[in-house]
Amino acid sequence: MKPNANNLWLYQILLLVAVFVAWHVLTATEILPPFFFGKPLTVLEKTWEWFASGKIYMHLGITLVETALAFIIGTALGLGIGLWLALSPLWSALLDPYIKAMNSMPRVILAPIFAVWFGLGILSKVALGVTLVFFIVFFNVYQGVKEVSPVVLNNARMLGASSRQLLRTVYLPSATSWVFSSLHTSVGMAFVGAVVGEYLGSAAGVGYLILQAESVFDINTVFAGILVLTAFALALDGLVTFAEKRLLVWRPAQGETEPL
Amino acid sequence: MSPPNNGAALALENITVTFAARSDGAPPYTAVRDTTLVIGRGEFVSVVGPTGCGKSTLLNVAAGLLTPSGGRVLVFGGNLSGLNRCAGYLFQADALLPWLSALDNVALGLVYRGTPRPEAHERAREWLARVGLSGHGHRYPHQLSGGMKKRVALAQTLIMDPQILLMDEPFSALDIQTRQLMENELLDLWSADRKSVIFITHDLEEAISLSDRVVVLSAGPATHPIGEYPIDLPRPRDVAEIRLTPRFVELHRDIWHTMKDEVMKGYVQSQKA
């Protein structure tokens, strides 16, 4: 049976199992030292224990709340400021070097500052996530507004649109479509912000669990944490794909034809 | 030369449009020079000219989207400043809002004007039916064929009931059959309430079969009218059949005689560019 579109998922799962088996064999025969590489069975056991005892839910919940807040606030700010700067050439020209500078700065170095400002609770992680999400959304909105077809714009103006109506019916939909195309990246970034923030200093969250395990060289728990994070990153991505399909019906998919 | 244009629907008087140079050192580009064009009330005027001769520029001036460097625009005798609120504009390229369904696109102008949404949709549905698209209102522009998009665009413009209709090669992207269909439909819709129309095209046959008058423009740059021909063909017309009448052939030959040299000039210029 050759892999094809229908049974591809089966091969994908087999590949995963194969990796785990290889990992198991290599560590069980001590070709790879289990102290540094962990044992897959212990990792799975640890993961199971987290869910069975319910210990993980609180941490996972906090990480997801941080992700959601960072995503929502970052997107709102990026949309608002992106629209404003794209429609106001003067401010855009004035702020241009600062935006470039802030975007090229590695945002992780801000984490200690946010920790001082907002404490070790979820706010400092949200702030870090927001700085990551904001720029992705901002640049996409800015681009979205700049790329509005001049013909569509002139058409709306000839049909009598006021500048507010232009904003609502032309600029905003165009910008949101660009935001949606960057949604995968920005949700991922919100997640990264939350976990990295936790890892750098926190009292709860999956990043915190990983940090704790690492400090006592419990490599199996570190891998378990990574496993859980990966699974949820995948789930978030699926959620985005679903939302995208629902909200961007007006956009032609690649190669889509629809005979009448 | 200042004819009494107060009775005209639209008068472009001594219009000159010069664009600033795009790169340093290049001379400014004059697209239109000293052009006067008067459209009477209820008159259908076609403007023909070689490709790239500044026809669209002239139309943008009439729409108020572009302020001319010289000359003035009169709309029903009044000086035009800002957008031309009496005019509807049918663009050459796709101008529908891609994120709105066909129905919402047609209703858009009414919604802008403050018409309550249910009423706007009701009238949009009537207009979709009038252009032969009932039942397609829920479709998005990318789900429509080229001809259907043009119908939606036509409904979107005509629902506003503009007194002046500006059309910029609206059918140039359509295949010949769809095109003749659309031309006949346009004539039907036009004859119902006789709007004043400027119809830009590079297709002389289209111009003659639709219009009351054909204006020929010179090749660019610095386009100006070089001939005006009243079209005395009887109405109502069928655009496919009228092309076979002797009078049509005669008119075509006369106008083509004027146009030929300009088309050649335009061709040579486009080769140089």
Coordinates of C-alpha atoms in Angstrom, one line a residue:
Chain A
M1 CA 0.0 0.0 0.0
K2 CA 1.6 3.2 -1.2
P3 CA 1.0 6.4 0.7
N4 CA -1.7 8.5 -1.0
A5 CA -4.0 11.3 0.1
N6 CA -6.4 9.0 1.8
N7 CA -4.1 6.9 4.0
L8 CA -1.5 9.6 4.5
W9 CA -2.5 10.1 8.1
L10 CA -1.8 6.4 8.8
Y11 CA 1.8 6.9 7.6
Q12 CA 2.2 10.0 9.5
I13 CA 1.2 8.2 12.7
L14 CA 3.5 5.3 11.8
L15 CA 6.4 7.8 11.4
L16 CA 5.7 9.2 14.9
V17 CA 5.6 5.6 16.4
A18 CA 8.9 4.8 14.5
V19 CA 10.6 7.8 16.1
F20 CA 9.4 6.8 19.5
V21 CA 10.5 3.2 19.0
A22 CA 14.0 4.3 17.8
W23 CA 14.2 6.7 20.7
H24 CA 13.3 3.8 23.1
V25 CA 15.7 1.4 21.6
L26 CA 18.6 3.8 21.5
T27 CA 18.1 4.8 25.2
A28 CA 17.3 1.3 26.5
T29 CA 20.6 0.0 25.0
E30 CA 22.3 3.0 26.4
I31 CA 23.7 4.0 23.0
L32 CA 22.3 7.4 24.0
P33 CA 22.6 8.1 27.7
P34 CA 19.1 8.1 29.2
F35 CA 20.2 10.8 31.7
F36 CA 20.4 13.3 28.9
F37 CA 17.9 11.9 26.4
G38 CA 15.2 10.6 28.7
K39 CA 13.2 7.5 28.2
P40 CA 10.1 7.7 26.0
L41 CA 8.1 5.3 28.2
T42 CA 8.8 7.4 31.3
V43 CA 7.9 10.6 29.3
L44 CA 4.6 9.1 28.3
E45 CA 4.0 7.8 31.8
K46 CA 4.8 11.3 33.2
T47 CA 2.4 12.9 30.7
W48 CA -0.3 10.4 31.6
E49 CA 0.2 11.1 35.3
W50 CA -0.2 14.8 34.8
F51 CA -3.6 14.4 33.1
A52 CA -4.8 11.6 35.4
S53 CA -4.0 13.5 38.5
G54 CA -5.3 16.7 37.0
K55 CA -2.1 18.6 38.0
I56 CA -1.5 19.8 34.5
Y57 CA -4.8 21.5 33.9
M58 CA -4.1 24.5 36.1
H59 CA -0.7 25.1 34.4
L60 CA -2.1 24.4 30.9
G61 CA -5.0 26.7 31.6
I62 CA -2.7 29.5 32.7
T63 CA -0.5 29.1 29.6
L64 CA -3.6 29.1 27.3
V65 CA -5.1 32.2 29.0
E66 CA -1.8 34.0 28.5
T67 CA -1.7 33.0 24.9
A68 CA -5.3 34.1 24.3
L69 CA -4.8 37.4 26.0
A70 CA -1.5 38.1 24.2
F71 CA -3.1 37.2 20.9
I72 CA -6.3 39.3 21.4
I73 CA -4.5 42.4 22.8
G74 CA -1.6 42.2 20.2
T75 CA -4.0 41.8 17.3
A76 CA -6.3 44.7 18.5
L77 CA -3.3 47.0 18.9
G78 CA -1.7 45.9 15.6
L79 CA -5.0 46.4 13.8
G80 CA -5.6 49.8 15.3
I81 CA -2.1 51.2 15.0
G82 CA -1.6 49.6 11.6
L83 CA -4.7 51.3 10.2
W84 CA -3.8 54.6 11.8
L85 CA -0.3 54.7 10.4
A86 CA -1.2 53.3 7.0
L87 CA -3.8 56.1 6.6
S88 CA -1.6 58.9 8.0
P89 CA 1.5 59.3 5.9
L90 CA 3.0 62.0 8.2
W91 CA 2.9 59.8 11.4
S92 CA 4.0 56.8 9.4
A93 CA 7.1 58.7 8.1
L94 CA 7.8 60.1 11.6
L95 CA 7.6 56.7 13.4
D96 CA 9.1 54.6 10.7
P97 CA 12.7 54.2 12.2
Y98 CA 11.3 53.5 15.6
I99 CA 9.0 50.8 14.4
K100 CA 11.8 49.2 12.5
A101 CA 14.1 49.4 15.5
M102 CA 11.6 47.9 17.8
N103 CA 10.8 45.1 15.4
S104 CA 14.5 44.2 14.9
M105 CA 15.2 44.2 18.6
P106 CA 15.1 40.6 20.1
R107 CA 11.9 40.9 22.2
V108 CA 13.0 38.3 24.7
I109 CA 15.4 40.8 26.4
L110 CA 12.3 42.7 27.4
A111 CA 11.1 39.8 29.6
P112 CA 13.1 40.9 32.7
I113 CA 11.7 44.4 32.4
F114 CA 8.2 43.1 32.0
A115 CA 8.8 40.9 35.1
V116 CA 9.8 44.0 37.0
W117 CA 6.8 46.1 35.7
F118 CA 4.1 43.5 35.9
G119 CA 5.4 41.0 38.4
L120 CA 5.7 37.2 38.0
G121 CA 2.0 36.6 37.3
I122 CA 0.4 36.2 33.9
L123 CA 0.6 39.9 33.0
S124 CA 4.3 39.9 32.3
K125 CA 3.9 36.9 30.0
V126 CA 1.0 38.6 28.2
A127 CA 3.1 41.7 27.7
L128 CA 5.9 39.6 26.1
G129 CA 3.4 37.8 23.9
V130 CA 1.8 41.1 22.8
T131 CA 5.2 42.5 21.7
L132 CA 5.6 39.5 19.5
V133 CA 2.1 39.4 18.1
F134 CA 1.8 43.1 17.6
F135 CA 4.4 43.5 14.9
I136 CA 3.3 40.6 12.8
V137 CA -0.3 42.0 12.8
F138 CA 0.9 45.5 12.4
F139 CA 3.0 44.9 9.3
N140 CA 0.3 42.8 7.7
V141 CA -2.4 45.5 8.3
Y142 CA -0.1 48.2 7.0
Q143 CA 0.5 46.1 3.9
G144 CA -3.2 45.3 3.6
V145 CA -4.1 48.9 3.6
K146 CA -1.4 49.9 1.1
E147 CA -2.4 47.1 -1.2
V148 CA -6.0 48.0 -1.5
S149 CA -6.7 48.2 -5.2
P150 CA -7.0 51.9 -6.3
V151 CA -9.8 50.9 -8.6
V152 CA -11.8 49.4 -5.8
L153 CA -11.1 52.5 -3.7
N154 CA -12.2 54.9 -6.5
N155 CA -15.3 52.8 -7.1
A156 CA -16.3 53.1 -3.5
R157 CA -15.6 56.8 -3.5
M158 CA -17.7 57.3 -6.7
L159 CA -20.5 55.3 -5.0
G160 CA -20.5 58.0 -2.4
A161 CA -18.5 56.5 0.5
S162 CA -17.5 58.9 3.3
S163 CA -14.1 58.5 4.8
R164 CA -15.5 56.5 7.7
Q165 CA -17.5 54.3 5.3
L166 CA -14.3 53.8 3.3
L167 CA -12.5 52.7 6.4
R168 CA -15.3 50.3 7.4
T169 CA -16.1 48.8 4.0
V170 CA -12.8 48.9 2.2
Y171 CA -9.7 49.4 4.4
L172 CA -10.8 47.2 7.3
P173 CA -11.9 44.1 5.3
S174 CA -8.7 44.3 3.2
A175 CA -6.6 44.6 6.3
T176 CA -8.4 41.8 8.1
S177 CA -7.8 39.4 5.3
W178 CA -4.1 40.1 5.6
V179 CA -4.3 39.6 9.4
F180 CA -6.0 36.3 8.8
S181 CA -3.2 35.2 6.5
S182 CA -0.8 35.9 9.3
L183 CA -2.9 34.3 12.0
H184 CA -1.0 31.0 12.1
T185 CA 2.2 32.9 12.8
S186 CA 0.7 35.3 15.3
V187 CA -1.1 32.6 17.3
G188 CA 2.2 30.6 17.4
M189 CA 4.0 33.7 18.5
A190 CA 1.5 34.4 21.3
F191 CA 2.2 30.8 22.5
V192 CA 5.9 31.3 22.3
G193 CA 5.6 34.5 24.3
A194 CA 3.7 32.8 27.0
V195 CA 6.0 29.8 27.4
V196 CA 9.2 31.7 27.1
G197 CA 7.9 34.2 29.7
E198 CA 7.1 31.4 32.1
Y199 CA 10.4 29.8 31.5
L200 CA 12.2 33.0 32.4
G201 CA 10.4 33.5 35.7
S202 CA 7.0 32.4 36.9
A203 CA 5.0 30.5 39.5
A204 CA 2.7 28.6 37.2
G205 CA 2.2 27.4 33.6
V206 CA 3.7 24.7 31.5
G207 CA 6.9 26.7 31.0
Y208 CA 7.2 26.8 34.8
L209 CA 6.9 23.0 35.0
I210 CA 9.7 22.6 32.4
L211 CA 11.9 25.1 34.3
Q212 CA 11.4 23.2 37.6
A213 CA 12.1 19.8 36.1
E214 CA 15.2 21.2 34.4
S215 CA 16.6 22.6 37.6
V216 CA 16.6 19.0 39.1
F217 CA 17.8 17.4 35.9
D218 CA 14.5 15.5 35.4
I219 CA 14.9 15.3 31.7
N220 CA 11.8 13.0 31.3
T221 CA 9.5 15.7 32.7
V222 CA 11.1 18.3 30.4
F223 CA 10.3 16.1 27.4
A224 CA 6.8 15.5 28.8
G225 CA 6.3 19.3 29.0
I226 CA 7.5 19.7 25.4
L227 CA 5.2 17.0 24.3
V228 CA 2.1 18.7 25.9
L229 CA 3.1 22.1 24.4
T230 CA 3.6 20.6 21.0
A231 CA 0.2 18.9 21.1
F232 CA -1.5 22.1 22.1
A233 CA 0.3 24.2 19.5
L234 CA -1.0 21.8 16.9
A235 CA -4.5 22.1 18.3
L236 CA -4.4 25.9 18.2
D237 CA -3.2 25.8 14.7
G238 CA -6.1 23.6 13.7
L239 CA -8.5 26.0 15.4
V240 CA -7.0 28.9 13.3
T241 CA -7.5 26.9 10.1
F242 CA -11.1 26.3 11.1
A243 CA -11.7 30.0 11.8
E244 CA -10.0 31.0 8.6
K245 CA -12.2 28.8 6.5
R246 CA -15.3 30.2 8.1
L247 CA -14.3 33.9 7.8
L248 CA -12.6 34.2 4.5
V249 CA -15.2 32.6 2.2
W250 CA -15.0 35.6 -0.1
R251 CA -11.4 34.7 -1.0
P252 CA -10.6 32.3 -3.8
A253 CA -8.6 29.3 -2.6
Q254 CA -5.6 28.4 -4.7
G255 CA -6.7 26.8 -7.9
E256 CA -10.3 26.7 -6.8
T257 CA -12.8 26.7 -9.6
E258 CA -16.5 26.9 -9.1
P259 CA -18.5 26.1 -12.3
L260 CA -22.0 27.5 -12.4
Chain B
M1 CA -13.9 79.6 -28.2
S2 CA -16.4 79.5 -25.4
P3 CA -19.7 78.0 -26.4
P4 CA -22.6 78.3 -24.1
N5 CA -22.2 75.0 -22.3
N6 CA -24.7 75.7 -19.5
G7 CA -27.3 73.5 -21.0
A8 CA -24.9 70.6 -21.3
A9 CA -24.8 67.7 -18.9
L10 CA -21.1 67.7 -18.8
A11 CA -18.6 70.1 -20.3
L12 CA -14.8 69.6 -20.2
E13 CA -13.4 73.0 -21.3
N14 CA -9.8 73.3 -22.5
I15 CA -8.6 70.5 -20.2
T16 CA -4.9 70.0 -19.9
V17 CA -3.5 67.3 -17.6
T18 CA 0.2 67.3 -16.9
F19 CA 1.8 64.7 -14.6
A20 CA 4.9 65.5 -12.6
A21 CA 8.0 63.5 -13.6
R22 CA 8.3 60.3 -11.8
S23 CA 12.1 60.3 -11.8
D24 CA 14.4 63.3 -11.4
G25 CA 15.5 64.9 -14.6
A26 CA 12.7 63.5 -16.7
P27 CA 10.4 66.1 -18.3
P28 CA 6.8 66.2 -17.0
Y29 CA 4.3 64.2 -19.0
T30 CA 1.4 65.9 -20.6
A31 CA -1.4 63.3 -21.1
V32 CA -4.1 65.5 -22.3
R33 CA -3.7 69.0 -24.0
D34 CA -6.4 71.6 -24.4
T35 CA -9.3 69.3 -24.9
T36 CA -12.9 70.4 -25.0
L37 CA -15.6 67.9 -24.9
V38 CA -19.3 68.6 -24.4
I39 CA -21.9 66.0 -23.6
G40 CA -25.6 67.1 -24.1
R41 CA -28.4 65.9 -21.8
G42 CA -29.4 62.4 -22.7
E43 CA -26.6 62.1 -25.3
F44 CA -24.5 59.0 -25.7
V45 CA -21.0 60.0 -26.7
S46 CA -18.2 57.5 -27.5
V47 CA -14.6 58.6 -27.3
V48 CA -12.2 56.5 -29.4
G49 CA -8.5 56.7 -29.7
P50 CA -5.4 54.6 -29.9
T51 CA -4.2 52.7 -26.8
G52 CA -2.5 54.8 -24.2
C53 CA -3.8 58.1 -25.5
G54 CA -5.1 59.3 -22.2
K55 CA -8.8 58.4 -22.6
S56 CA -9.0 57.2 -19.0
T57 CA -7.3 60.4 -17.8
L58 CA -10.0 62.4 -19.4
L59 CA -12.7 60.3 -17.8
N60 CA -11.0 60.6 -14.3
V61 CA -11.1 64.4 -14.8
A62 CA -14.9 64.2 -15.6
A63 CA -15.4 62.0 -12.5
G64 CA -13.5 64.5 -10.3
L65 CA -11.0 61.8 -9.3
L66 CA -8.3 63.8 -11.0
T67 CA -7.9 67.6 -10.9
P68 CA -6.8 68.9 -14.3
S69 CA -3.7 71.2 -14.5
G70 CA -5.7 73.6 -16.7
G71 CA -9.2 74.2 -17.9
R72 CA -12.5 73.6 -16.1
V73 CA -15.3 71.0 -15.8
L74 CA -18.9 72.1 -15.8
V75 CA -21.6 69.7 -14.5
F76 CA -25.1 70.9 -15.5
G77 CA -23.6 74.4 -15.7
G78 CA -22.0 74.3 -12.3
N79 CA -18.2 74.3 -11.7
L80 CA -17.0 70.9 -10.5
S81 CA -14.9 70.8 -7.4
G82 CA -14.2 67.5 -5.7
L83 CA -15.9 64.3 -6.8
N84 CA -18.6 64.5 -9.4
R85 CA -21.7 63.5 -7.4
C86 CA -23.9 63.5 -10.5
A87 CA -21.9 60.8 -12.2
G88 CA -21.6 57.0 -12.0
Y89 CA -18.4 55.4 -13.1
L90 CA -18.0 52.0 -14.7
F91 CA -14.4 51.0 -14.5
Q92 CA -12.4 49.0 -17.0
A93 CA -10.8 46.8 -14.3
D94 CA -12.6 44.8 -11.7
A95 CA -13.9 47.3 -9.2
L96 CA -16.3 45.2 -7.2
L97 CA -15.4 44.8 -3.5
P98 CA -14.1 41.2 -3.3
W99 CA -15.3 40.8 0.3
L100 CA -18.9 41.6 -0.4
S101 CA -21.4 39.3 -2.1
A102 CA -22.9 40.4 -5.4
L103 CA -26.1 41.6 -3.6
D104 CA -24.1 43.6 -1.0
N105 CA -22.0 45.1 -3.8
V106 CA -25.1 46.3 -5.7
A107 CA -26.6 47.6 -2.5
L108 CA -23.4 49.3 -1.5
G109 CA -24.1 52.8 -2.9
L110 CA -27.5 52.9 -1.3
V111 CA -26.1 51.8 2.1
Y112 CA -23.5 54.6 1.8
R113 CA -26.3 57.0 1.2
G114 CA -28.0 55.8 4.4
T115 CA -30.8 53.7 2.9
P116 CA -31.9 51.1 5.5
R117 CA -30.3 47.8 4.7
P118 CA -33.5 45.8 4.1
E119 CA -34.7 48.4 1.6
A120 CA -31.3 48.6 -0.1
H121 CA -31.2 44.8 -0.4
E122 CA -34.7 44.8 -1.9
R123 CA -33.8 47.3 -4.6
A124 CA -30.4 45.5 -5.2
R125 CA -32.4 42.3 -5.8
E126 CA -34.5 44.1 -8.4
W127 CA -31.4 45.4 -10.1
L128 CA -29.7 42.0 -10.1
A129 CA -32.8 40.6 -11.8
R130 CA -32.7 43.5 -14.3
V131 CA -29.2 42.5 -15.4
G132 CA -30.1 38.9 -15.5
L133 CA -28.5 37.7 -12.3
S134 CA -31.4 36.7 -10.0
G135 CA -30.4 33.9 -7.7
H136 CA -26.7 34.9 -7.9
G137 CA -26.8 37.5 -5.2
H138 CA -25.1 35.3 -2.6
R139 CA -22.0 34.7 -4.7
Y140 CA -18.8 36.5 -4.2
P141 CA -17.0 38.2 -7.1
H142 CA -14.4 35.5 -7.5
Q143 CA -17.2 33.0 -8.0
L144 CA -18.6 35.0 -11.0
S145 CA -17.5 34.9 -14.6
G146 CA -16.1 38.0 -16.3
G147 CA -19.4 38.9 -17.9
M148 CA -21.3 38.4 -14.7
K149 CA -18.9 40.6 -12.8
K150 CA -19.6 43.4 -15.4
R151 CA -23.3 42.9 -15.0
V152 CA -23.0 43.3 -11.2
A153 CA -20.8 46.4 -11.7
L154 CA -23.4 47.8 -14.1
A155 CA -26.2 47.2 -11.5
Q156 CA -24.0 48.7 -8.8
T157 CA -23.5 51.9 -10.8
L158 CA -27.1 52.2 -12.2
I159 CA -28.9 51.6 -8.9
M160 CA -27.6 55.0 -7.8
D161 CA -29.5 56.5 -10.8
P162 CA -26.7 58.8 -11.8
Q163 CA -27.6 61.5 -14.4
I164 CA -24.2 61.1 -16.0
L165 CA -22.6 57.7 -16.8
L166 CA -18.9 57.4 -17.3
M167 CA -17.8 54.2 -18.9
D168 CA -14.1 53.2 -19.3
E169 CA -13.8 50.4 -21.8
P170 CA -16.2 48.4 -19.6
F171 CA -16.5 45.5 -22.0
S172 CA -13.0 45.3 -23.3
A173 CA -12.1 42.2 -21.2
L174 CA -15.1 40.2 -22.5
D175 CA -15.3 37.8 -25.3
I176 CA -17.1 39.0 -28.4
Q177 CA -20.5 37.2 -27.9
T178 CA -20.8 38.2 -24.2
R179 CA -19.8 41.7 -25.3
Q180 CA -22.5 42.2 -27.9
L181 CA -25.0 40.8 -25.4
M182 CA -23.9 43.4 -22.8
E183 CA -23.9 46.2 -25.4
N184 CA -27.5 45.4 -26.3
E185 CA -28.4 45.3 -22.6
L186 CA -26.7 48.6 -22.0
L187 CA -28.7 50.2 -24.9
D188 CA -31.9 48.8 -23.4
L189 CA -31.2 50.2 -20.0
W190 CA -30.0 53.5 -21.4
S191 CA -33.1 54.0 -23.6
A192 CA -35.3 53.6 -20.6
D193 CA -34.3 56.9 -19.1
R194 CA -31.6 58.4 -21.4
K195 CA -28.7 59.2 -19.1
S196 CA -25.9 61.3 -20.5
V197 CA -23.1 58.8 -21.3
I198 CA -19.4 59.1 -22.1
F199 CA -18.3 55.7 -23.3
I200 CA -14.5 55.3 -23.7
T201 CA -13.4 52.5 -26.1
H202 CA -10.6 51.7 -28.5
D203 CA -13.1 49.6 -30.6
L204 CA -14.5 51.8 -33.3
E205 CA -17.3 49.3 -34.2
E206 CA -18.5 49.3 -30.6
A207 CA -18.4 53.1 -30.6
I208 CA -20.4 53.6 -33.7
S209 CA -23.1 51.0 -32.8
L210 CA -23.8 52.4 -29.4
S211 CA -23.5 56.2 -29.7
D212 CA -25.1 59.4 -30.9
R213 CA -21.7 60.9 -31.5
V214 CA -18.2 59.6 -31.8
V215 CA -15.2 61.7 -30.8
V216 CA -11.8 60.6 -32.1
L217 CA -8.7 61.5 -30.0
S218 CA -5.2 61.8 -31.3
A219 CA -2.4 59.5 -30.2
G220 CA -0.7 60.4 -26.9
P221 CA 1.1 62.2 -25.4
A222 CA -0.8 65.5 -25.3
T223 CA -4.0 64.0 -26.6
H224 CA -6.7 66.2 -28.1
P225 CA -9.8 65.6 -30.2
I226 CA -9.2 65.4 -33.9
G227 CA -12.6 64.6 -35.2
E228 CA -16.3 64.4 -34.3
Y229 CA -18.8 62.3 -36.1
P230 CA -22.6 62.4 -35.5
I231 CA -24.0 58.9 -35.8
D232 CA -27.4 59.1 -37.6
L233 CA -28.2 55.4 -37.4
P234 CA -31.8 54.8 -36.3
R235 CA -32.7 53.6 -32.8
P236 CA -33.5 51.1 -31.3
R237 CA -30.4 49.3 -32.5
D238 CA -29.2 45.8 -32.4
V239 CA -25.4 46.0 -32.1
A240 CA -24.8 42.8 -34.0
E241 CA -27.2 43.6 -36.9
I242 CA -26.5 47.3 -37.3
R243 CA -22.9 46.5 -38.2
L244 CA -24.1 45.0 -41.5
T245 CA -26.0 48.1 -42.7
P246 CA -24.4 50.2 -45.5
R247 CA -24.6 53.4 -43.5
F248 CA -22.6 51.8 -40.7
V249 CA -20.0 50.7 -43.1
E250 CA -19.8 54.2 -44.6
L251 CA -19.4 55.8 -41.1
H252 CA -16.8 53.3 -40.1
R253 CA -14.8 54.0 -43.3
D254 CA -14.9 57.8 -42.7
I255 CA -13.9 57.6 -39.0
W256 CA -11.3 55.0 -39.6
H257 CA -9.7 57.2 -42.2
T258 CA -9.1 59.8 -39.5
M259 CA -8.1 57.3 -36.9
K260 CA -5.7 55.3 -38.9
D261 CA -2.7 57.7 -38.8
E262 CA -3.2 58.2 -35.1
V263 CA -3.2 54.5 -34.4
M264 CA 0.0 54.1 -36.3
K265 CA 1.6 57.0 -34.3
G266 CA 0.4 55.4 -31.1
Y267 CA 1.9 52.1 -32.2
V268 CA 5.2 53.6 -33.0
Q269 CA 5.3 55.4 -29.6
S270 CA 4.5 52.2 -27.7
Q271 CA 7.3 50.5 -29.6
K272 CA 9.7 53.3 -28.4
A273 CA 8.6 53.1 -24.8

